[in-house]
Structures are given as C-alpha cells and as structure tokens.
Amino acid sequence: MIFDIISSTSFWYAVLRVSTPILFAALAAIVSNKAGVVNIAIEGTMLISSLTGVLFSAWTQSVFIGVSAAVAAGVLTALILAYFSLNLKTDITLTGIALNLFASGGTIFLLYLVTGDKGMSGSLKSLVVPSWDIPVIKNIPVIGEIISGHNLLTYLAFVSVIVVSVLLYRFPIGLRIRAVGEDEGAVASVGLNVTRIQYIALMLSGVLSGLGGAFMSMGYVSWFSKDMIAGRGFIALAAEAMGRGTPVGTMTAAMVFGFADALSNYLQALQISAELVMMIPYITTIIGLFIYSTKKKNNK
Amino acid sequence: MKEMKSIKRAVSIAVVMAVLVLTFAGCQSKKEEKGGSEAAGDMKVAFVCNGTLGDKSFFDSAAEGIYRMEKELGVEIKIIEAGFDKTKWQPALEDTSDSDYDVIIVGTWEMQEPLEAVAPLYPDKKYIIFDTEMDYSSGDYDNVFSISYKYNEESFLAGALAAMVTTSDMPLANGESTIGFIGGIDSPVINDYLVGYVEGAKYVNENIKVVYSYVGDFSNSTKGKEMAMAQFDNNEADIVFAAAGQAGLGAIDAAKESQKYVIGVDGDQALIFEDTDTEKANKILTSAVSNVGNSLFTAVESAVKGELEWGTGVSTGIADGTAELVDNKYYQELVKEEFRDQIVEITEKIKNGEIQVSSAIGMEKDELDKLLDSVQ
C-alpha cells in the first residue's frame, strides 16, 4: 500500500510542493541563526507577506509587483524585529513572539479593512505565480512528471539553497555573518559593525520568509486565509536545527518534513486510522531531532 | 549614559508590551451592529460566535440570518465574536447575559457546556443554541431553545449527486466510480456528513467507492488542498465533498488544479469565486447547505410573535426545507437535467420518509466502520 504511494509520481510531485514553504522558511532561519540572531518571527513574517502579496497583486494585477511587495513586507517585518532587538535591546524571542501574535491579528484586521471579510481573501482577484514546464526535462518519463510543472517559486526555493550556500561560504558578507554568530567580540575587535551585519542577516531572512509567504498565497493556494502558515515557520526552525545550519542539510531536513506531511495526506485516503497518520509529521520531527542530538553528542 | 540605556530599555519593553496588549485586544475585536429598534417590541438579540465570522461557510450563514432579523423583524442585533480561544467563550456568554439582551444565540456543541452552566443562572433571559441537541432532562433549561440540523440528509443528496456524476459522461469525470470526502475532524457531527454522503452514494450506485480524509482542524486550507489533490491524483476520485469549514476551501483550489469537481458546504461557495475566478466557480457543482441562518431567523421570528416554545428543541432537515443542495446557475449549467430530476425525486423520498438516512450521532463505532468498509 505504502509502496503504491511511494511509486507514484504525483506523490513525489506533492512532496516538492509541500516542502517549498518549509524550505524558504528554513533558509531564512539559517541566515539569521548564522549571525547569532534567532528569528522566531519567521512564521508571522510569512503570514504578513502572504497577505501583502495577495493585496498588491490584486491592486496592480501584476504578479511581479505582488511578489516584490511580499518580499518588501518580509524585509520590513525583519527590520522591526532588528530595530527592537538590536537597537532597543529587547529580548529577541519575546519580540518574535509579539510579532507573530501581531501578524495573526493584524493580517485579519487589514483583510477586514480591505475586503470586509475576516476569513479569506476570495473576493479579491489576486494573481498566482505561474508554473513552469521545464523544456526537455518535462518529456523525460517519471522525472519529468515529478520535477517539471511546478510553481516558479518552488524552483526559486531550490535555487535559493545554492544562493544561500554561496553567499554564506564564498562572499565576504557571508564570512562576516558567520563570524558574528561565532563571536561578536572578535568581529567588533577588528572594527566591523556587528549590529549592521546582524541587520543585513535579518533582512536576508526577511526576503526568504517573504518569498515563502508569497508562495503560500500566490502559488500553493490562490488566496490568503487567516493563520494560513499553520506552523510552517516553526517547523522550519526544527528543519534548520536538524540540518545543522548547513543549506544542503537543511534542504534535506525540509524535504523529510515535506515527505512526512505528504505521506500523511496520501495515507489517510487509504483508510489507515486518521489519528495514527496525523502523527507522522510530528514523529518524524522527534526522530529527526533525536538523531541530530545523538550525532551532535558523538561529535563532541 | 547608563541611565540613558535603562530608559531606552524600559521604553522598548513598554512598546513590546503595548504591541502584545494591542494584539490581544485585536483578537477579541467586537463588531457592533446597531439597528432600528423602533419596531418588534424592542427585542434585543445577541449572537455570541465561538470563533470569528468570515469562514464563508457555517458562521457566515448564521450571521446572514441575524442580519435579516434586523432588516425584516426590526429587532436590535449584536454579533460578538469571541474568537478561537475556548477559555473566553463562557466569559463572553456570561458578559452578554449580564447585558440587556433578551435573546442570546450561541452555536455548536462546544458551546453547549458553557450554556448549560450559564442559562439556569439567568432565568429571565432566553437562549437559542443551534447545531446541537440540548439534553433537557439533565437540568432546568426552560429558557433554552435548541436547533439541530440533519446534516446526514443534505449530504445524502451530495453523495447521491457525486455518485451520479462520477460515472457520467460529464467532461471532468474519469469513469472510475470513486468519490471523495474531506472532513474537518473525526467527530460525530462531521461523521454525520460522512454517513449521509456514503449512504446517498450507495443509494445511487451500490458499488461506489468512497475515499475519505480528515484535515485535523477547520482552518488549515493548504492541507485541505493537499488531501483533495491526493484523492484526485492517487485514488482517482473525480469529485470531492469537503465538510471542513475554511479548510475545505483548499479542495476548491485542488479541483481547479486537477480539473475535477467539488461540492461545497454550509454556504453557496460558488459565490465566493463568482466574480474573481470563474474557473474555480465552474468546478463547484453545488453546495450542500443547512440554511443555518434561516433556521435562526424563523426561531426569532416566532419568538417575536411570542410563539416559540422555550424549553424544547427541534431537529430540522429536508422535511423542514432547511437541508438542500443549492440550486444556482452552476448547478443548472453543469449538472445534467436528468441528475437534477433524480435529486428532486430523492429529496421527495426523504421528505415522505421513504428513504431513512442513518445518523452518525449516537451510532456505534462498529456500525460506522462497517458502513465505511462497505465502500472500500
């Protein structure tokens, strides 16, 4: 039974789709964690971005402006977090929680102001990011069916893995971000502005969260609904931890979560007890964290 | 300098606190609706919603009935959205009972316990609870009127329609006799939908296969979409009925993406997308509705006239004209006349008792499993 599922191309296609928002969010977590600032507000940032994307694409009827606005909203939210935690020295975790709560209520408020609805944005004619049939690859059996035809943002998520790796390990700013995370004092002692570097890291984190948010409302589904991120921003933090903060490891972890989630969706329709199946993504998380922590112990 | 820093710190903490407070305040935003109170003996009706409006489904339908009371009966109305924090529901009900409302409306089984606690304390107030059955023998509830809905009957029609469509030559039907169901949570009320759906489908086609999944909540619409996609792509279902509130909206997205059909629930869900995305609206063959708003309107109407029998409950269904498949232009255009005629026929048979639809409420687990196994 499980074999039937795993051997179907539509299942693997679903895995990539389910993984996309987690991957964006997990990359956002990597960049900020590397700079020593734990961005717990990714969840809320994505939510704000997903609403912004819908609103701007509906107003301007331009997908590009919609996604750009979502990214801008992501950066703006990250800046708020940065200003409070870095300049005003608030506790970053508390500030992150505050932003998440604010995002949950604030997006509904804004949605209500604009549309008069409090649940979802179905009355707005918002746009979706187009999907892409990759030339040549789409004609390859099996692989083509799995890899081709996804939303452009799904491809962008996987490209971002490479971009983030290169940025962190091949560029001066990447070195600085990592250095700040390792030892702020050392960075400050050579005359670099620690706060500025952390600002940059959080803004990059905002860009990635913004893209993840845009995918939710302009790709995954075609509207915004309240609290639609549904914990993906937090699962991403776990994925980042499991992936040990490396882009490729984190991508793998994000896909393991995507796999577990997609499997639970497919298994339910086969009449395996719903309660058991619903546990799969969470059990995967616990097992993943367990493996991660034992490995970490062995390395010490 | 140090002082400066501590002031800055204090200010920043204060700002964070302020944001927190504002956020929480936003959670329980209340919407006031004041209207003409000149007529109807100045009756004041409040609806304490244990959630928020905007689900495009259940609560919005209830609110529609409330707004109609204001317009047509001239009663004064107020809708209080208590939000999704369950600990706030009973206090919201108590606060409303302390105010000068004459009739207070609450809904769903989750409000039954708070109401059982509050209603006897306010014998002068009248309460209407919908979507659940009060146990009048368990206490003194002379001031409570309850309305429950036979969801199994509306979904019997949905199941019958789905079974007809799936083996038909309609453009998006695939010839396989498999239909899908997506529920919010595995609860008696949702299973009541499922039981009706399965029986309706079996009534039309004894060999029908039904795949069903539960989202696990009523809000995760992306999960609703994934589950519908799984049923469409992996189980070869070509029509899905989603009884999952907002989460069910995801199934409509899935229907567009996979080019399959969907049946909406609780409200005419084709209307949501009518102006913004006709392709989606064209996948929604119809919606199974209980006309929650109408039932509330009727109850308050008779309360205004002084004819409502407080301390009793009603269970409304097809025979009362509350449960039906929405007959909109999509139903007319997309569904064959022959099928629509059959639905009318089945509706009549349920009305005159020729067809008895089982209910999941009070059904033994074994019996439910047996029914569900029969369509695997």
CSV table of C-alpha atoms in Angstrom, one decimal, chain B residues 1-352:
chain,number,residue,atom,x,y,z
B,1,MET,CA,24.9,57.1,29.8
B,2,LYS,CA,23.9,54.1,31.8
B,3,GLU,CA,20.7,55.8,32.8
B,4,MET,CA,20.0,56.5,29.2
B,5,LYS,CA,20.3,52.9,28.4
B,6,SER,CA,18.0,51.8,31.1
B,7,ILE,CA,15.4,54.3,29.9
B,8,LYS,CA,15.8,53.0,26.4
B,9,ARG,CA,15.3,49.5,27.7
B,10,ALA,CA,12.2,50.5,29.7
B,11,VAL,CA,10.8,52.2,26.7
B,12,SER,CA,11.4,49.3,24.4
B,13,ILE,CA,9.9,46.8,26.9
B,14,ALA,CA,6.9,49.1,27.2
B,15,VAL,CA,6.5,49.2,23.4
B,16,VAL,CA,6.7,45.4,23.2
B,17,MET,CA,4.1,45.1,25.9
B,18,ALA,CA,1.9,47.6,24.1
B,19,VAL,CA,2.1,45.6,20.9
B,20,LEU,CA,1.2,42.5,22.8
B,21,VAL,CA,-1.7,44.1,24.5
B,22,LEU,CA,-3.0,45.6,21.2
B,23,THR,CA,-2.7,42.2,19.6
B,24,PHE,CA,-4.7,40.5,22.3
B,25,ALA,CA,-7.2,43.3,22.2
B,26,GLY,CA,-7.4,42.7,18.4
B,27,CYS,CA,-8.1,39.1,19.0
B,28,GLN,CA,-11.4,39.8,20.6
B,29,SER,CA,-12.4,42.6,18.3
B,30,LYS,CA,-16.1,43.1,18.6
B,31,LYS,CA,-18.3,44.2,15.8
B,32,GLU,CA,-21.2,46.3,16.7
B,33,GLU,CA,-24.3,46.3,14.7
B,34,LYS,CA,-26.9,48.7,15.9
B,35,GLY,CA,-30.1,48.9,14.0
B,36,GLY,CA,-33.7,50.1,14.0
B,37,SER,CA,-35.2,49.4,17.4
B,38,GLU,CA,-38.5,51.1,16.8
B,39,ALA,CA,-40.4,48.0,15.9
B,40,ALA,CA,-40.8,44.5,17.3
B,41,GLY,CA,-41.2,45.4,20.9
B,42,ASP,CA,-37.6,46.5,21.1
B,43,MET,CA,-36.3,42.9,21.3
B,44,LYS,CA,-32.6,42.8,21.5
B,45,VAL,CA,-30.8,39.8,20.1
B,46,ALA,CA,-27.1,38.9,20.5
B,47,PHE,CA,-25.2,36.2,18.8
B,48,VAL,CA,-22.1,35.1,20.7
B,49,CYS,CA,-20.0,33.5,17.9
B,50,ASN,CA,-17.4,31.0,19.3
B,51,GLY,CA,-15.0,31.8,16.5
B,52,THR,CA,-14.9,34.6,14.1
B,53,LEU,CA,-17.0,35.5,11.1
B,54,GLY,CA,-15.5,35.2,7.6
B,55,ASP,CA,-15.4,31.4,7.2
B,56,LYS,CA,-17.6,31.7,4.1
B,57,SER,CA,-19.4,28.8,5.5
B,58,PHE,CA,-21.1,28.0,8.8
B,59,PHE,CA,-20.8,31.1,10.9
B,60,ASP,CA,-21.3,33.4,8.0
B,61,SER,CA,-24.5,31.7,7.2
B,62,ALA,CA,-25.7,32.2,10.8
B,63,ALA,CA,-24.7,35.8,10.6
B,64,GLU,CA,-26.8,36.2,7.5
B,65,GLY,CA,-29.8,35.1,9.4
B,66,ILE,CA,-29.0,37.6,12.2
B,67,TYR,CA,-28.7,40.5,9.8
B,68,ARG,CA,-32.0,39.5,8.2
B,69,MET,CA,-33.7,39.7,11.7
B,70,GLU,CA,-32.5,43.3,11.9
B,71,LYS,CA,-33.9,44.2,8.5
B,72,GLU,CA,-37.1,42.3,8.4
B,73,LEU,CA,-38.1,42.0,12.1
B,74,GLY,CA,-36.6,45.3,13.2
B,75,VAL,CA,-35.0,43.7,16.3
B,76,GLU,CA,-31.8,45.2,17.6
B,77,ILE,CA,-28.9,42.9,16.9
B,78,LYS,CA,-25.3,42.4,18.0
B,79,ILE,CA,-22.7,39.9,16.9
B,80,ILE,CA,-20.0,39.2,19.4
B,81,GLU,CA,-17.0,37.3,18.1
B,82,ALA,CA,-15.4,35.5,21.0
B,83,GLY,CA,-12.5,34.3,18.9
B,84,PHE,CA,-10.9,30.8,18.9
B,85,ASP,CA,-9.7,30.9,22.5
B,86,LYS,CA,-12.0,28.4,24.2
B,87,THR,CA,-11.4,29.9,27.6
B,88,LYS,CA,-13.0,33.1,26.5
B,89,TRP,CA,-16.3,31.6,25.4
B,90,GLN,CA,-18.1,31.1,28.6
B,91,PRO,CA,-17.0,34.6,30.0
B,92,ALA,CA,-18.3,36.1,26.7
B,93,LEU,CA,-21.6,34.3,27.2
B,94,GLU,CA,-21.8,35.5,30.8
B,95,ASP,CA,-20.9,39.1,29.9
B,96,THR,CA,-23.6,39.1,27.2
B,97,SER,CA,-26.1,37.6,29.7
B,98,ASP,CA,-25.3,40.4,32.1
B,99,SER,CA,-26.1,43.0,29.4
B,100,ASP,CA,-29.7,43.8,28.5
B,101,TYR,CA,-30.2,41.4,25.6
B,102,ASP,CA,-33.4,39.5,25.5
B,103,VAL,CA,-32.4,36.6,23.3
B,104,ILE,CA,-28.9,35.3,23.2
B,105,ILE,CA,-27.9,32.9,20.4
B,106,VAL,CA,-24.9,30.5,20.5
B,107,GLY,CA,-23.9,27.7,18.3
B,108,THR,CA,-22.1,24.3,18.0
B,109,TRP,CA,-21.7,21.5,20.5
B,110,GLU,CA,-18.7,23.3,22.0
B,111,MET,CA,-21.0,26.0,23.4
B,112,GLN,CA,-23.4,23.5,24.9
B,113,GLU,CA,-21.5,23.1,28.1
B,114,PRO,CA,-21.0,26.8,28.7
B,115,LEU,CA,-24.7,27.3,28.0
B,116,GLU,CA,-25.7,24.6,30.4
B,117,ALA,CA,-23.7,26.4,33.1
B,118,VAL,CA,-24.9,29.9,32.3
B,119,ALA,CA,-28.6,29.5,31.2
B,120,PRO,CA,-30.0,28.4,34.6
B,121,LEU,CA,-28.3,31.5,36.2
B,122,TYR,CA,-30.3,33.9,34.0
B,123,PRO,CA,-33.9,32.6,34.1
B,124,ASP,CA,-35.1,36.0,32.7
B,125,LYS,CA,-33.0,35.6,29.5
B,126,LYS,CA,-33.8,33.5,26.6
B,127,TYR,CA,-31.2,31.4,24.7
B,128,ILE,CA,-31.2,29.8,21.4
B,129,ILE,CA,-28.5,27.2,20.7
B,130,PHE,CA,-28.0,25.8,17.2
B,131,ASP,CA,-26.1,22.9,15.7
B,132,THR,CA,-26.5,20.7,18.8
B,133,GLU,CA,-29.2,19.0,20.8
B,134,MET,CA,-29.8,20.0,24.4
B,135,ASP,CA,-30.5,17.3,26.9
B,136,TYR,CA,-33.5,18.9,28.6
B,137,SER,CA,-33.7,16.1,31.2
B,138,SER,CA,-30.3,16.9,32.6
B,139,GLY,CA,-31.2,20.3,34.1
B,140,ASP,CA,-33.6,23.3,34.2
B,141,TYR,CA,-33.4,24.7,30.7
B,142,ASP,CA,-36.8,26.2,30.3
B,143,ASN,CA,-35.3,29.3,28.7
B,144,VAL,CA,-33.4,27.5,26.1
B,145,PHE,CA,-34.5,26.6,22.6
B,146,SER,CA,-32.2,24.3,20.6
B,147,ILE,CA,-32.0,23.7,16.9
B,148,SER,CA,-30.1,20.8,15.4
B,149,TYR,CA,-29.6,20.0,11.8
B,150,LYS,CA,-29.8,16.7,10.0
B,151,TYR,CA,-26.5,17.1,8.1
B,152,ASN,CA,-26.9,13.5,7.1
B,153,GLU,CA,-29.8,14.4,4.9
B,154,GLU,CA,-28.1,17.2,2.9
B,155,SER,CA,-25.0,15.1,2.5
B,156,PHE,CA,-27.2,12.2,1.4
B,157,LEU,CA,-28.1,14.4,-1.6
B,158,ALA,CA,-24.4,15.4,-2.1
B,159,GLY,CA,-23.4,11.7,-2.0
B,160,ALA,CA,-26.2,10.8,-4.5
B,161,LEU,CA,-25.1,13.6,-6.8
B,162,ALA,CA,-21.5,12.7,-6.6
B,163,ALA,CA,-22.2,9.0,-7.4
B,164,MET,CA,-24.2,10.1,-10.4
B,165,VAL,CA,-21.5,12.5,-11.6
B,166,THR,CA,-18.5,10.1,-11.2
B,167,THR,CA,-19.8,7.5,-13.7
B,168,SER,CA,-21.4,10.0,-16.0
B,169,ASP,CA,-20.0,11.4,-19.3
B,170,MET,CA,-19.5,14.9,-17.8
B,171,PRO,CA,-16.3,16.4,-19.1
B,172,LEU,CA,-14.2,16.1,-16.0
B,173,ALA,CA,-15.5,12.7,-14.8
B,174,ASN,CA,-13.0,9.9,-15.2
B,175,GLY,CA,-15.3,6.9,-15.4
B,176,GLU,CA,-14.0,5.4,-12.2
B,177,SER,CA,-16.7,5.0,-9.6
B,178,THR,CA,-14.7,6.6,-6.8
B,179,ILE,CA,-15.8,9.7,-4.9
B,180,GLY,CA,-14.0,11.7,-2.2
B,181,PHE,CA,-14.9,13.2,1.1
B,182,ILE,CA,-12.8,15.6,3.3
B,183,GLY,CA,-13.8,16.2,6.9
B,184,GLY,CA,-12.6,18.7,9.4
B,185,ILE,CA,-12.1,16.5,12.3
B,186,ASP,CA,-13.1,12.9,13.2
B,187,SER,CA,-16.2,13.9,15.3
B,188,PRO,CA,-19.8,12.8,15.4
B,189,VAL,CA,-21.0,15.9,13.5
B,190,ILE,CA,-18.6,15.5,10.7
B,191,ASN,CA,-19.2,11.8,10.6
B,192,ASP,CA,-22.8,12.6,10.3
B,193,TYR,CA,-22.0,14.2,7.0
B,194,LEU,CA,-19.9,11.3,6.0
B,195,VAL,CA,-22.6,8.7,6.8
B,196,GLY,CA,-25.2,10.6,4.8
B,197,TYR,CA,-22.7,11.0,1.9
B,198,VAL,CA,-21.9,7.3,1.9
B,199,GLU,CA,-25.5,6.2,2.1
B,200,GLY,CA,-26.5,8.7,-0.6
B,201,ALA,CA,-23.8,7.4,-2.9
B,202,LYS,CA,-24.7,3.8,-2.2
B,203,TYR,CA,-28.4,4.5,-2.9
B,204,VAL,CA,-27.4,5.6,-6.4
B,205,ASN,CA,-24.6,3.0,-7.0
B,206,GLU,CA,-24.2,0.0,-4.8
B,207,ASN,CA,-20.6,-0.5,-6.0
B,208,ILE,CA,-19.4,3.0,-5.3
B,209,LYS,CA,-16.1,3.6,-3.6
B,210,VAL,CA,-15.6,6.4,-1.2
B,211,VAL,CA,-12.3,7.7,0.0
B,212,TYR,CA,-12.3,10.0,3.0
B,213,SER,CA,-9.7,12.0,4.9
B,214,TYR,CA,-9.8,14.4,7.9
B,215,VAL,CA,-7.8,17.6,7.9
B,216,GLY,CA,-7.5,17.6,11.7
B,217,ASP,CA,-8.9,21.1,12.0
B,218,PHE,CA,-11.2,23.5,10.3
B,219,SER,CA,-8.6,26.2,9.3
B,220,ASN,CA,-5.6,24.6,7.5
B,221,SER,CA,-6.8,25.2,3.9
B,222,THR,CA,-3.5,24.2,2.4
B,223,LYS,CA,-3.7,20.8,4.0
B,224,GLY,CA,-7.3,20.6,2.7
B,225,LYS,CA,-5.9,21.2,-0.7
B,226,GLU,CA,-3.2,18.5,-0.4
B,227,MET,CA,-5.8,16.0,0.8
B,228,ALA,CA,-8.1,16.7,-2.1
B,229,MET,CA,-5.1,16.5,-4.5
B,230,ALA,CA,-4.2,13.1,-3.0
B,231,GLN,CA,-7.7,11.9,-3.5
B,232,PHE,CA,-7.9,13.2,-7.1
B,233,ASP,CA,-4.5,12.1,-8.2
B,234,ASN,CA,-3.9,8.9,-6.2
B,235,ASN,CA,-7.3,7.5,-5.6
B,236,GLU,CA,-8.8,8.5,-8.9
B,237,ALA,CA,-11.7,10.3,-7.3
B,238,ASP,CA,-13.2,12.9,-9.7
B,239,ILE,CA,-15.5,14.6,-7.2
B,240,VAL,CA,-14.9,15.6,-3.6
B,241,PHE,CA,-17.3,16.8,-1.0
B,242,ALA,CA,-15.5,18.9,1.7
B,243,ALA,CA,-17.2,19.3,5.0
B,244,ALA,CA,-14.3,21.1,6.7
B,245,GLY,CA,-15.2,24.8,7.0
B,246,GLN,CA,-12.4,27.0,5.8
B,247,ALA,CA,-10.0,24.1,5.4
B,248,GLY,CA,-12.4,22.8,2.8
B,249,LEU,CA,-11.8,25.8,0.6
B,250,GLY,CA,-8.5,24.2,-0.3
B,251,ALA,CA,-10.4,21.4,-2.0
B,252,ILE,CA,-11.8,24.0,-4.4
B,253,ASP,CA,-8.2,25.1,-5.4
B,254,ALA,CA,-7.4,21.4,-5.8
B,255,ALA,CA,-10.4,20.9,-8.1
B,256,LYS,CA,-9.2,23.7,-10.3
B,257,GLU,CA,-5.6,22.5,-10.4
B,258,SER,CA,-6.5,18.8,-11.1
B,259,GLN,CA,-9.5,19.7,-13.2
B,260,LYS,CA,-12.0,17.8,-11.1
B,261,TYR,CA,-15.3,18.6,-9.4
B,262,VAL,CA,-16.1,19.6,-5.9
B,263,ILE,CA,-19.3,20.1,-3.8
B,264,GLY,CA,-19.3,22.9,-1.3
B,265,VAL,CA,-20.8,23.1,2.1
B,266,ASP,CA,-22.7,25.3,4.5
B,267,GLY,CA,-22.9,28.3,2.2
B,268,ASP,CA,-23.1,28.7,-1.6
B,269,GLN,CA,-19.4,28.5,-2.1
B,270,ALA,CA,-19.5,29.2,-5.8
B,271,LEU,CA,-20.4,32.8,-4.8
B,272,ILE,CA,-17.0,33.3,-3.2
B,273,PHE,CA,-15.3,32.9,-6.6
B,274,GLU,CA,-18.0,34.0,-8.9
B,275,ASP,CA,-16.5,37.4,-9.5
B,276,THR,CA,-12.9,36.7,-9.1
B,277,ASP,CA,-12.2,33.3,-10.5
B,278,THR,CA,-14.9,31.8,-12.7
B,279,GLU,CA,-12.8,28.7,-13.5
B,280,LYS,CA,-13.0,27.8,-9.8
B,281,ALA,CA,-16.7,28.6,-9.5
B,282,ASN,CA,-17.2,26.3,-12.5
B,283,LYS,CA,-15.8,23.3,-10.6
B,284,ILE,CA,-18.3,23.7,-7.7
B,285,LEU,CA,-21.3,21.8,-8.9
B,286,THR,CA,-23.4,22.9,-6.0
B,287,SER,CA,-23.1,23.3,-2.2
B,288,ALA,CA,-24.9,21.3,0.5
B,289,VAL,CA,-26.5,23.7,2.9
B,290,SER,CA,-28.5,23.6,6.1
B,291,ASN,CA,-29.6,27.2,5.9
B,292,VAL,CA,-28.5,27.8,9.4
B,293,GLY,CA,-29.4,31.5,9.1
B,294,ASN,CA,-32.9,30.7,8.0
B,295,SER,CA,-33.5,28.4,10.9
B,296,LEU,CA,-32.3,31.1,13.4
B,297,PHE,CA,-34.5,33.7,11.6
B,298,THR,CA,-37.5,31.5,11.8
B,299,ALA,CA,-36.9,30.9,15.5
B,300,VAL,CA,-36.5,34.5,16.4
B,301,GLU,CA,-39.5,35.4,14.2
B,302,SER,CA,-41.7,33.1,16.3
B,303,ALA,CA,-40.1,34.4,19.4
B,304,VAL,CA,-41.1,38.0,18.4
B,305,LYS,CA,-44.6,36.8,17.9
B,306,GLY,CA,-44.4,35.0,21.3
B,307,GLU,CA,-45.0,31.6,19.7
B,308,LEU,CA,-41.6,30.0,20.3
B,309,GLU,CA,-41.8,27.1,22.7
B,310,TRP,CA,-38.9,27.7,25.0
B,311,GLY,CA,-37.5,24.7,26.7
B,312,THR,CA,-37.8,22.5,23.6
B,313,GLY,CA,-35.7,21.6,20.7
B,314,VAL,CA,-36.2,20.9,17.0
B,315,SER,CA,-34.2,18.9,14.6
B,316,THR,CA,-34.5,20.3,11.1
B,317,GLY,CA,-33.8,18.7,7.8
B,318,ILE,CA,-35.1,18.2,4.3
B,319,ALA,CA,-38.7,17.9,5.5
B,320,ASP,CA,-38.5,21.4,7.1
B,321,GLY,CA,-36.9,22.8,3.9
B,322,THR,CA,-33.6,23.6,5.6
B,323,ALA,CA,-31.4,21.0,4.1
B,324,GLU,CA,-30.8,21.2,0.4
B,325,LEU,CA,-28.4,21.4,-2.5
B,326,VAL,CA,-28.0,25.0,-3.6
B,327,ASP,CA,-29.8,25.4,-6.9
B,328,ASN,CA,-27.7,28.1,-8.5
B,329,LYS,CA,-26.6,28.8,-12.1
B,330,TYR,CA,-23.6,26.4,-11.9
B,331,TYR,CA,-25.9,23.6,-10.8
B,332,GLN,CA,-28.2,24.4,-13.7
B,333,GLU,CA,-25.4,24.6,-16.2
B,334,LEU,CA,-23.0,21.9,-15.1
B,335,VAL,CA,-25.3,19.2,-13.8
B,336,LYS,CA,-27.5,17.3,-16.3
B,337,GLU,CA,-31.2,17.8,-16.0
B,338,GLU,CA,-31.6,14.0,-15.6
B,339,PHE,CA,-29.5,14.1,-12.4
B,340,ARG,CA,-31.2,17.2,-11.1
B,341,ASP,CA,-34.5,15.5,-11.5
B,342,GLN,CA,-33.2,12.5,-9.6
B,343,ILE,CA,-32.1,14.7,-6.8
B,344,VAL,CA,-35.6,16.2,-6.6
B,345,GLU,CA,-37.0,12.7,-6.5
B,346,ILE,CA,-34.7,11.6,-3.7
B,347,THR,CA,-35.5,14.8,-1.8
B,348,GLU,CA,-39.2,13.9,-2.0
B,349,LYS,CA,-38.5,10.4,-0.8
B,350,ILE,CA,-36.6,11.6,2.2
B,351,LYS,CA,-39.4,14.1,2.9
B,352,ASN,CA,-42.1,11.5,2.9
